[in-house]
Amino acid sequence: MEYSGNPNNHSPHVAILAGAGIGHLTPILRLAASLLKRNCLVTLITGHPCVSDAESKLISAFLSAFPQARKEQFHIVPVDPPVEGCDPFWLQWEATRRSLQVLPSLLHSLSPPLSALVTDVTLLTPVLEFTATLKNLPKYILFVSCARMFSLLASYHTFFSTTHHLPDDDYFSKAELLETPFPGVGPFLKSSIPAALQEATNLFVSIFKEDGKRVSSFDGVFINTFDRLEPELVGNGAKLFDGRVMPPLITVRLSPCDFERGAGASKLGWLDDQAPGSVVYVSFGSRIAIKKERIREIGEGLVRCGYPFLWVVKDKIVDKEDTALLEDVIGDELMEKVKSKGLVVKEWVDQGEILGHKAVGGFVNHSGWNSVTEAAWCGMRVLAWPADADQGLNAEAVEKSGLGIWAKDWGCLAGPNSDKMVTGEEIGTKIQEMMGNDLLRLQAQQIRDEARNAFGDGGTCENALKELIEKWKINQ
Ligand code: UDP
Ligand code: UDP
């Protein structure tokens, strides 16, 4: 079946297929907002039900802010039997992958016909399979992590080739540094590779291996980065790899948008009362459960560091299960100490507002890529304490670009390799190191200025996006 394209050459029609988890949903909604603002027609396709309340709220906030966006929803059939002990968001990816048979008829029913489809990175193979009949439809990936992680995805299947051993054949357990065949990328630190990708039987391995090979079947990859953050990859990205032409990286600014404002609690009142640049903001994203003992050491560290702090506590992966009282998680004694020195909360906050507030001077974070790029956009110093997943590779970008420091010797914040004891004293000292480092503050500001140039009017990234939209108009 030939796909005829959109005859309305003033407004390309783009379908956007979202993936699970706030770290995936947020950037895809930001991309949708960006295309709507540039006069594209957008159809947002989401799976139902969502794993977390935060996702449902964010989708509603987006649709209220953009009534012109069309919405399509499909039912996600749960994986049966459920995989014991599997991360609920990974399981949702797998369930979504198995529920996409609806895609061809759904896409065909859209009017006007589509100019392009953008899919979340977790759905590549099924999207290609289920859109195989829509031959002329340009397809794009939204990659939600750093370019270095993209190079790992695109090259991961080659780790299984005859030149390398299989992951279960000691490949990952022997070397500290893994050479990557992907052009322009130095070796990976073994400890920075997601733990799941080092276990041959993990569900994530099969998804990653299968999808990595298919990256080259897409027409482009939207990625939230820019050359000041990852100079070795952006711009010089591989054109050819493993005998295949690689799709171009389209760098887009996916920083917080107005529609997100209502979705998180505002802390403006408290922040307004603090001295400029004095506050340490501590948050580890949307889906990291931190052990109680570690939470308490972090609290001790904050009390010791000597700076006021805004600390978001989280001890469950999925927010719906996050019902314990703050006092019960951190204990009465610590609660009394922290209350007099900072603001501690256990709720979803408006991170965009916090990072942009003049009182905030440093960000202690797991280096989730959205958080890193939000910090870069605001010129905010980062103390990176990665847990797992892509966060080690993200922390490399934080350190190399000069946006922040990486507490490498602390091991993982949470997850499989997080047994190392890190004391409150060590945490307090490291926070002082970040907050007292003026060079870091200046570097972060420089990164912000360069981001604003690249993504502002006439900037390289902004021009590339405009060109792409023009191309969609011509090709339809
Ligand atoms: N976030 C937020 N409020 C919170 C916690 C997180 O707005 O209380 C947002 C944050 O701004 C970022 C996203 O949730 O956009 C988290 O994504 P990231 O990639 O940093 O980490 P993940 O949650 O995927 O591990
Ligand atoms: N990823 C990917 N393909 C997948 C699943 C994940 O390329 O099918 C990448 C993506 O960049 C993601 C990263 O792997 O950000 C780590 O995924 P995880 O969910 O563990 O972390 P999150 O993105 O939610 O912080």
Coordinates of C-alpha atoms and ligand atoms in Angstrom, one line a residue:
M1 CA 0.0 0.0 0.0
E2 CA 1.5 3.4 -1.0
Y3 CA 1.0 6.1 1.5
S4 CA -0.1 9.3 -0.3
G5 CA 1.1 11.9 2.2
N6 CA -0.5 15.1 3.4
P7 CA -1.9 17.4 0.6
N8 CA -2.0 20.4 2.8
N9 CA 1.5 21.9 2.2
H10 CA 1.1 24.6 4.8
S11 CA 0.8 22.4 7.8
P12 CA 2.6 19.0 7.8
H13 CA 0.7 16.5 9.9
V14 CA 3.0 14.6 12.3
A15 CA 1.9 11.6 14.4
I16 CA 3.8 11.2 17.7
L17 CA 3.8 7.8 19.4
A18 CA 4.7 8.1 23.1
G19 CA 6.5 5.6 25.3
A20 CA 6.2 4.8 29.0
G21 CA 7.7 6.7 31.8
I22 CA 8.0 10.4 32.5
G23 CA 11.6 10.5 31.2
H24 CA 10.2 9.4 27.8
L25 CA 6.8 11.1 27.8
T26 CA 8.1 14.5 28.8
P27 CA 10.5 15.0 25.9
I28 CA 8.0 13.6 23.4
L29 CA 5.3 16.1 24.6
R30 CA 7.9 18.9 24.4
L31 CA 8.7 17.9 20.9
A32 CA 4.9 17.9 20.1
A33 CA 4.6 21.3 21.6
S34 CA 7.5 22.6 19.6
L35 CA 6.0 21.2 16.3
L36 CA 2.6 22.7 17.2
K37 CA 4.1 26.1 17.8
R38 CA 5.7 25.8 14.3
N39 CA 2.3 25.3 12.8
C40 CA 2.4 21.5 12.3
L41 CA -0.7 19.5 12.9
V42 CA 0.0 17.0 15.6
T43 CA -1.7 13.7 16.5
L44 CA -0.5 12.3 19.9
I45 CA -0.8 8.6 20.2
T46 CA -0.6 7.2 23.7
G47 CA -1.0 3.7 25.2
H48 CA -3.5 3.2 28.0
P49 CA -3.4 2.7 31.0
C50 CA -0.2 4.6 32.0
V51 CA 2.0 3.1 34.7
S52 CA 2.2 6.3 36.9
D53 CA -0.2 9.1 37.9
A54 CA 2.5 11.6 36.8
E55 CA 2.2 10.4 33.2
S56 CA -1.6 10.7 33.1
K57 CA -1.5 14.2 34.6
L58 CA 1.1 15.3 32.1
I59 CA -0.9 14.1 29.1
S60 CA -4.0 15.9 30.4
A61 CA -2.0 19.1 31.0
F62 CA -0.6 18.9 27.5
L63 CA -4.0 18.4 25.9
S64 CA -5.6 21.2 27.9
A65 CA -2.8 23.6 26.8
F66 CA -3.0 22.5 23.1
P67 CA -6.7 21.9 22.3
Q68 CA -5.7 21.8 18.6
A69 CA -3.6 18.6 19.2
R70 CA -5.5 15.4 18.2
K71 CA -5.4 12.5 20.5
E72 CA -5.5 8.8 19.8
Q73 CA -5.3 6.1 22.4
F74 CA -4.8 2.4 22.2
H75 CA -5.1 -0.3 24.8
I76 CA -2.0 -1.8 26.3
V77 CA -2.4 -5.5 27.0
P78 CA -0.4 -6.4 30.0
V79 CA 2.4 -9.0 29.6
D80 CA 1.0 -12.3 30.8
P81 CA 2.4 -13.9 32.9
P82 CA 4.1 -10.8 34.3
V83 CA 7.9 -11.0 34.5
E84 CA 8.8 -11.3 38.2
G85 CA 10.9 -8.5 39.6
C86 CA 11.0 -6.6 36.3
D87 CA 11.0 -2.8 36.3
P88 CA 7.4 -1.8 35.7
F89 CA 8.3 0.7 33.1
W90 CA 10.4 -1.9 31.1
L91 CA 7.4 -4.3 31.3
Q92 CA 5.2 -1.5 30.0
W93 CA 7.6 -1.1 27.0
E94 CA 7.3 -4.8 26.3
A95 CA 3.5 -4.7 26.7
T96 CA 3.3 -1.7 24.4
R97 CA 5.5 -3.4 21.8
R98 CA 3.1 -6.3 21.8
S99 CA 0.0 -4.1 21.5
L100 CA 0.9 -2.1 18.4
Q101 CA -1.1 -4.2 15.9
V102 CA -3.6 -1.3 15.9
L103 CA -1.0 1.1 14.4
P104 CA -1.6 0.5 10.6
S105 CA -5.3 1.1 10.7
L106 CA -5.0 3.9 13.2
L107 CA -2.4 5.7 11.1
H108 CA -4.4 5.2 7.9
S109 CA -7.5 6.6 9.5
L110 CA -5.8 9.9 10.3
S111 CA -6.8 12.9 8.3
P112 CA -5.2 14.7 6.6
P113 CA -2.7 12.0 5.7
L114 CA 0.5 12.0 7.6
S115 CA 3.7 13.8 6.6
A116 CA 5.8 12.0 9.3
L117 CA 5.7 9.7 12.2
V118 CA 7.9 10.1 15.3
T119 CA 8.2 7.2 17.7
D120 CA 9.6 6.9 21.2
V121 CA 12.9 4.9 21.1
T122 CA 11.5 1.9 23.0
L123 CA 9.2 0.9 20.1
L124 CA 11.5 0.7 17.1
T125 CA 11.1 -2.8 15.8
P126 CA 7.3 -3.1 16.1
V127 CA 6.9 0.4 14.6
L128 CA 8.8 -0.7 11.6
E129 CA 7.0 -3.9 11.4
F130 CA 3.5 -2.4 11.7
T131 CA 4.2 0.5 9.3
A132 CA 5.8 -1.6 6.6
T133 CA 2.9 -1.1 4.3
L134 CA 3.0 2.7 4.7
K135 CA 6.0 2.9 2.3
N136 CA 6.4 6.6 1.8
L137 CA 5.8 7.6 5.4
P138 CA 9.0 9.2 6.8
K139 CA 9.7 7.8 10.2
Y140 CA 11.8 9.4 13.0
I141 CA 13.0 8.3 16.4
L142 CA 12.8 10.4 19.5
F143 CA 15.9 9.4 21.4
V144 CA 15.5 10.5 25.1
S145 CA 19.1 10.2 26.2
C146 CA 22.6 11.4 25.3
A147 CA 24.3 10.9 22.0
R148 CA 26.8 8.6 23.6
M149 CA 23.9 6.3 24.6
F150 CA 22.6 6.5 21.1
S151 CA 25.9 5.2 19.8
L152 CA 25.6 2.3 22.3
L153 CA 22.2 1.5 21.0
A154 CA 23.3 1.6 17.4
S155 CA 26.4 -0.5 18.0
Y156 CA 25.2 -2.9 20.7
H157 CA 24.3 -5.8 18.4
T158 CA 27.9 -5.8 17.1
F159 CA 29.1 -6.8 20.6
F160 CA 27.5 -10.1 19.8
S161 CA 29.4 -10.6 16.5
T162 CA 32.3 -12.9 15.9
T163 CA 34.8 -10.3 16.7
H164 CA 33.4 -9.9 20.3
H165 CA 32.3 -12.4 22.8
L166 CA 28.8 -12.8 23.9
P167 CA 27.9 -10.8 27.0
D168 CA 27.5 -14.0 28.9
D169 CA 30.9 -15.2 27.8
D170 CA 32.7 -12.9 30.1
Y171 CA 32.8 -10.0 27.6
F172 CA 31.4 -7.6 30.1
S173 CA 33.0 -9.0 33.2
K174 CA 36.6 -8.9 32.1
A175 CA 37.3 -5.5 30.6
E176 CA 37.1 -2.2 32.5
L177 CA 36.9 -0.3 29.2
L178 CA 35.0 -1.5 26.3
E179 CA 36.1 -0.4 22.8
T180 CA 33.2 0.6 20.7
P181 CA 33.2 0.3 16.9
F182 CA 31.0 3.3 16.5
P183 CA 33.0 6.1 14.8
G184 CA 33.9 9.1 16.9
V185 CA 33.1 7.5 20.3
G186 CA 35.9 6.7 22.7
P187 CA 35.7 3.4 24.7
F188 CA 32.8 3.0 27.2
L189 CA 33.6 2.6 30.9
K190 CA 32.2 -0.8 31.7
S191 CA 30.6 0.6 34.8
S192 CA 28.7 3.2 32.7
I193 CA 26.9 0.6 30.6
P194 CA 23.4 -0.1 32.0
A195 CA 23.6 -3.2 34.3
A196 CA 20.7 -4.8 32.4
L197 CA 22.7 -4.7 29.1
Q198 CA 25.4 -6.8 30.8
E199 CA 23.1 -9.7 31.6
A200 CA 22.5 -11.9 28.6
T201 CA 19.1 -13.0 29.7
N202 CA 17.6 -9.6 30.6
L203 CA 14.5 -8.5 28.7
F204 CA 16.2 -5.2 28.0
V205 CA 19.0 -7.0 26.1
S206 CA 16.7 -8.5 23.5
I207 CA 14.9 -5.2 23.0
F208 CA 18.1 -3.3 22.7
K209 CA 19.8 -5.8 20.4
E210 CA 16.8 -6.1 18.1
D211 CA 16.2 -2.3 17.9
G212 CA 19.8 -1.2 17.6
K213 CA 20.1 -2.9 14.2
R214 CA 17.1 -1.1 12.9
V215 CA 18.1 2.4 13.7
S216 CA 19.3 2.8 10.2
S217 CA 15.8 2.2 8.8
F218 CA 14.6 5.5 10.2
D219 CA 14.8 8.9 8.4
G220 CA 16.2 10.8 11.4
V221 CA 16.7 10.8 15.2
F222 CA 15.5 13.7 17.3
I223 CA 17.8 14.1 20.2
N224 CA 17.9 16.6 23.0
T225 CA 21.6 17.6 23.1
F226 CA 23.9 20.1 21.4
D227 CA 27.6 20.2 20.6
R228 CA 28.7 22.0 23.7
L229 CA 27.5 19.1 25.8
E230 CA 28.7 16.3 23.5
P231 CA 31.1 17.8 21.0
E232 CA 32.6 14.4 19.8
L233 CA 29.2 13.2 18.6
V234 CA 26.9 15.9 17.6
G235 CA 27.9 17.3 14.2
N236 CA 30.5 14.6 13.7
G237 CA 28.0 11.8 14.2
A238 CA 28.6 8.7 12.3
K239 CA 27.3 8.8 8.7
L240 CA 28.1 5.1 8.1
F241 CA 28.2 2.3 10.5
D242 CA 28.3 -1.5 10.1
G243 CA 27.8 -1.0 6.4
R244 CA 24.6 1.0 6.9
V245 CA 23.8 4.7 6.4
M246 CA 23.0 6.2 9.8
P247 CA 20.1 8.6 10.1
P248 CA 21.0 12.2 10.8
L249 CA 20.8 13.4 14.4
I250 CA 18.4 16.3 14.6
T251 CA 19.2 18.2 17.8
V252 CA 16.2 19.7 19.4
R253 CA 15.7 21.8 22.5
L254 CA 13.4 20.0 24.8
S255 CA 13.4 22.2 27.9
P256 CA 10.4 22.7 30.2
C257 CA 7.3 24.1 28.5
D258 CA 4.4 26.1 30.0
F259 CA 2.0 23.2 29.8
E260 CA 4.1 21.4 32.5
R261 CA 3.7 24.1 35.0
G262 CA 0.4 22.9 36.5
A263 CA 1.6 19.3 36.8
G264 CA 4.0 19.9 39.7
A265 CA 3.8 21.7 43.1
S266 CA 5.3 25.2 43.1
K267 CA 8.0 26.1 45.6
L268 CA 8.2 29.7 44.6
G269 CA 7.2 31.1 48.0
W270 CA 10.1 29.4 49.8
L271 CA 12.6 30.0 47.1
D272 CA 11.8 33.7 46.9
D273 CA 13.0 34.0 50.6
Q274 CA 16.4 32.5 49.9
A275 CA 19.6 34.3 48.9
P276 CA 20.6 34.2 45.2
G277 CA 22.6 31.1 44.2
S278 CA 22.5 29.7 47.8
V279 CA 20.1 26.8 47.5
V280 CA 21.1 23.2 46.7
Y281 CA 18.2 21.4 44.9
V282 CA 18.2 17.6 45.4
S283 CA 16.0 15.4 43.3
F284 CA 16.6 12.0 41.6
G285 CA 13.9 12.0 38.9
S286 CA 10.6 10.3 38.5
R287 CA 11.4 6.6 39.0
I288 CA 14.2 5.9 41.3
A289 CA 13.4 4.2 44.6
I290 CA 16.1 5.1 47.1
K291 CA 16.7 2.9 50.2
K292 CA 15.8 4.3 53.5
E293 CA 19.4 4.2 54.9
R294 CA 20.7 6.1 51.9
I295 CA 17.9 8.6 52.2
R296 CA 18.9 9.2 55.8
E297 CA 22.6 9.7 54.9
I298 CA 21.6 12.2 52.1
G299 CA 19.6 14.1 54.8
E300 CA 22.6 14.1 57.1
G301 CA 24.8 15.4 54.3
L302 CA 22.4 18.2 53.6
V303 CA 22.2 19.2 57.2
R304 CA 26.0 19.3 57.3
C305 CA 26.7 21.1 54.0
G306 CA 25.9 24.5 55.3
Y307 CA 23.6 25.6 52.4
P308 CA 19.8 25.8 52.4
F309 CA 18.3 23.0 50.4
L310 CA 15.2 21.9 48.6
W311 CA 15.1 18.1 48.8
V312 CA 12.6 15.9 47.1
V313 CA 12.4 12.4 48.8
K314 CA 11.3 9.4 46.8
D315 CA 11.4 5.8 48.0
K316 CA 9.1 3.9 45.5
I317 CA 9.6 3.4 41.7
V318 CA 5.9 4.1 40.8
D319 CA 4.2 7.1 42.4
K320 CA 0.9 5.3 42.9
E321 CA 2.7 3.2 45.5
D322 CA 4.5 6.1 47.1
T323 CA 2.1 6.4 50.0
A324 CA 4.3 6.5 53.1
L325 CA 4.5 9.7 55.1
L326 CA 7.7 11.8 54.7
E327 CA 8.3 11.6 58.5
D328 CA 8.2 7.8 58.4
V329 CA 10.7 7.6 55.5
I330 CA 13.3 10.0 57.0
G331 CA 12.6 9.5 60.7
D332 CA 11.5 12.1 63.3
E333 CA 15.0 12.9 64.5
L334 CA 16.3 13.8 61.0
M335 CA 13.1 15.5 60.1
E336 CA 13.6 17.9 63.0
K337 CA 17.2 18.7 61.8
V338 CA 16.4 19.1 58.1
K339 CA 13.3 21.3 58.8
S340 CA 15.3 24.0 60.3
K341 CA 17.9 24.1 57.5
G342 CA 15.9 23.5 54.3
L343 CA 12.7 22.4 52.7
V344 CA 12.0 18.7 52.4
V345 CA 9.1 17.4 50.4
K346 CA 7.7 14.1 49.2
E347 CA 5.7 15.1 46.1
W348 CA 6.0 15.9 42.5
V349 CA 7.5 19.4 42.1
D350 CA 7.8 21.8 39.2
Q351 CA 11.5 21.2 38.4
G352 CA 11.5 23.6 35.5
E353 CA 10.5 26.4 37.9
I354 CA 13.1 25.4 40.5
L355 CA 16.1 25.1 38.2
G356 CA 15.2 28.5 36.7
H357 CA 14.9 30.2 40.1
K358 CA 17.7 32.7 41.0
A359 CA 18.0 31.3 44.5
V360 CA 19.1 27.9 43.3
G361 CA 22.9 27.4 42.9
G362 CA 23.5 23.7 42.4
F363 CA 21.6 20.5 41.6
V364 CA 22.3 17.1 43.1
N365 CA 20.8 14.6 40.7
H366 CA 21.0 11.1 39.2
S367 CA 21.9 12.5 35.8
G368 CA 18.7 11.5 34.1
W369 CA 19.1 13.1 30.7
N370 CA 16.1 15.3 31.0
S371 CA 17.4 16.7 34.2
V372 CA 20.9 17.2 32.8
T373 CA 19.6 19.1 29.8
E374 CA 17.2 21.2 32.0
A375 CA 20.2 22.1 34.2
A376 CA 22.2 23.0 31.1
W377 CA 19.4 25.2 29.8
C378 CA 19.4 27.0 33.2
G379 CA 23.2 27.2 33.6
M380 CA 22.9 25.1 36.8
R381 CA 25.9 23.2 38.2
V382 CA 25.3 19.5 38.7
L383 CA 26.6 17.0 41.2
A384 CA 25.9 13.7 39.4
W385 CA 25.2 10.5 41.3
P386 CA 24.0 8.0 38.7
A387 CA 21.9 5.0 39.6
D388 CA 21.8 2.8 36.5
A389 CA 20.4 2.8 33.0
D390 CA 21.9 5.5 30.8
Q391 CA 22.8 7.6 33.8
G392 CA 26.5 6.6 33.8
L393 CA 27.0 7.7 30.2
N394 CA 25.0 10.9 31.0
A395 CA 27.3 11.6 34.0
E396 CA 30.3 11.3 31.6
A397 CA 28.8 14.1 29.5
V398 CA 28.2 16.2 32.7
E399 CA 31.8 15.8 33.7
K400 CA 33.4 16.2 30.3
S401 CA 31.4 19.2 29.3
G402 CA 32.2 21.0 32.6
L403 CA 28.5 21.3 33.6
G404 CA 29.2 19.5 36.9
I405 CA 31.1 16.9 38.9
W406 CA 30.5 13.2 39.1
A407 CA 30.8 11.4 42.4
K408 CA 32.3 8.4 40.8
D409 CA 33.7 6.7 43.9
W410 CA 30.3 6.5 45.5
G411 CA 29.2 3.7 43.2
C412 CA 25.5 3.6 42.1
L413 CA 22.9 5.7 43.8
A414 CA 20.3 2.9 43.6
G415 CA 19.8 -0.4 41.7
P416 CA 21.9 -3.5 41.4
N417 CA 25.4 -2.0 42.2
S418 CA 24.4 0.3 45.0
D419 CA 25.8 -1.5 48.1
K420 CA 28.6 0.9 48.8
M421 CA 28.1 2.9 52.0
V422 CA 28.3 6.6 51.4
T423 CA 28.2 8.7 54.6
G424 CA 26.4 11.9 55.3
E425 CA 29.8 13.5 55.9
E426 CA 31.1 12.5 52.5
I427 CA 27.9 13.8 50.9
G428 CA 28.0 17.1 52.7
T429 CA 31.7 17.6 51.7
K430 CA 31.0 16.9 48.1
I431 CA 28.1 19.3 48.0
Q432 CA 30.3 22.0 49.5
E433 CA 32.9 21.2 46.7
M434 CA 30.2 21.8 44.1
M435 CA 28.7 24.9 45.7
G436 CA 32.1 26.5 46.4
N437 CA 33.4 25.9 42.9
D438 CA 33.2 29.2 41.0
L439 CA 34.8 27.8 37.9
L440 CA 32.0 25.3 37.7
R441 CA 29.4 28.0 38.1
L442 CA 31.0 30.0 35.2
Q443 CA 31.2 26.9 33.0
A444 CA 27.6 26.1 33.6
Q445 CA 26.6 29.7 32.7
Q446 CA 28.7 29.4 29.5
I447 CA 26.9 26.2 28.6
R448 CA 23.6 28.0 29.1
D449 CA 24.6 30.8 26.8
E450 CA 25.8 28.4 24.1
A451 CA 22.5 26.4 24.4
R452 CA 20.5 29.6 24.0
N453 CA 22.6 30.5 20.9
A454 CA 22.2 27.1 19.3
F455 CA 18.5 26.9 20.0
G456 CA 17.5 30.5 19.6
D457 CA 16.3 32.3 16.5
G458 CA 18.9 31.8 13.7
G459 CA 20.8 29.3 15.8
T460 CA 22.1 26.1 14.2
C461 CA 19.6 23.7 15.9
E462 CA 16.6 26.0 15.3
N463 CA 17.5 26.3 11.6
A464 CA 17.8 22.6 11.2
L465 CA 14.3 22.0 12.6
K466 CA 12.8 24.7 10.4
E467 CA 14.5 23.1 7.4
L468 CA 13.0 19.7 8.3
I469 CA 9.5 21.1 8.5
E470 CA 10.0 22.7 5.1
K471 CA 11.2 19.4 3.7
W472 CA 8.0 17.7 5.1
K473 CA 5.9 20.3 3.3
I474 CA 7.7 19.7 -0.1
N475 CA 7.8 15.9 0.1
Q476 CA 4.2 15.5 0.8
Ligands
UDP1 N1 10.4 15.9 37.3 C1 9.6 16.9 37.8 N2 9.2 16.9 39.1 C2 9.7 16.0 40.0 C3 10.5 14.9 39.5 C4 10.9 14.9 38.1 O1 9.2 17.8 37.0 O2 9.3 16.0 41.1 C5 10.8 15.9 35.9 C6 12.1 16.5 35.5 O3 12.1 17.8 35.3 C7 12.5 15.7 34.3 C8 11.8 14.4 34.4 O4 10.8 14.6 35.4 O5 11.9 16.4 33.1 C9 12.7 13.3 34.9 O6 13.4 12.8 33.8 P1 15.0 12.4 33.9 O7 15.4 12.0 32.5 O8 15.7 13.5 34.5 O9 15.0 11.2 34.9 P2 14.1 9.8 35.0 O10 12.9 10.2 35.9 O11 13.7 9.4 33.6 O12 15.0 8.9 35.7
UDP2 N1 16.6 2.8 25.4 C1 16.7 2.5 24.1 N2 15.8 1.5 23.7 C2 14.9 0.9 24.5 C3 14.9 1.3 25.8 C4 15.8 2.2 26.3 O1 17.5 3.0 23.4 O2 14.2 0.1 24.0 C5 17.6 3.8 25.9 C6 17.0 5.2 26.2 O3 17.9 6.1 25.8 C7 16.8 5.2 27.7 C8 17.9 4.4 28.2 O4 18.1 3.4 27.2 O5 16.8 6.5 28.1 C9 17.8 3.8 29.5 O6 16.5 3.3 29.7 P1 15.8 3.3 31.2 O7 14.4 3.2 31.1 O8 16.5 2.3 31.9 O9 16.1 4.8 31.7 P2 15.2 6.1 31.6 O10 15.3 6.5 30.1 O11 13.8 5.8 31.8 O12 15.8 7.0 32.5

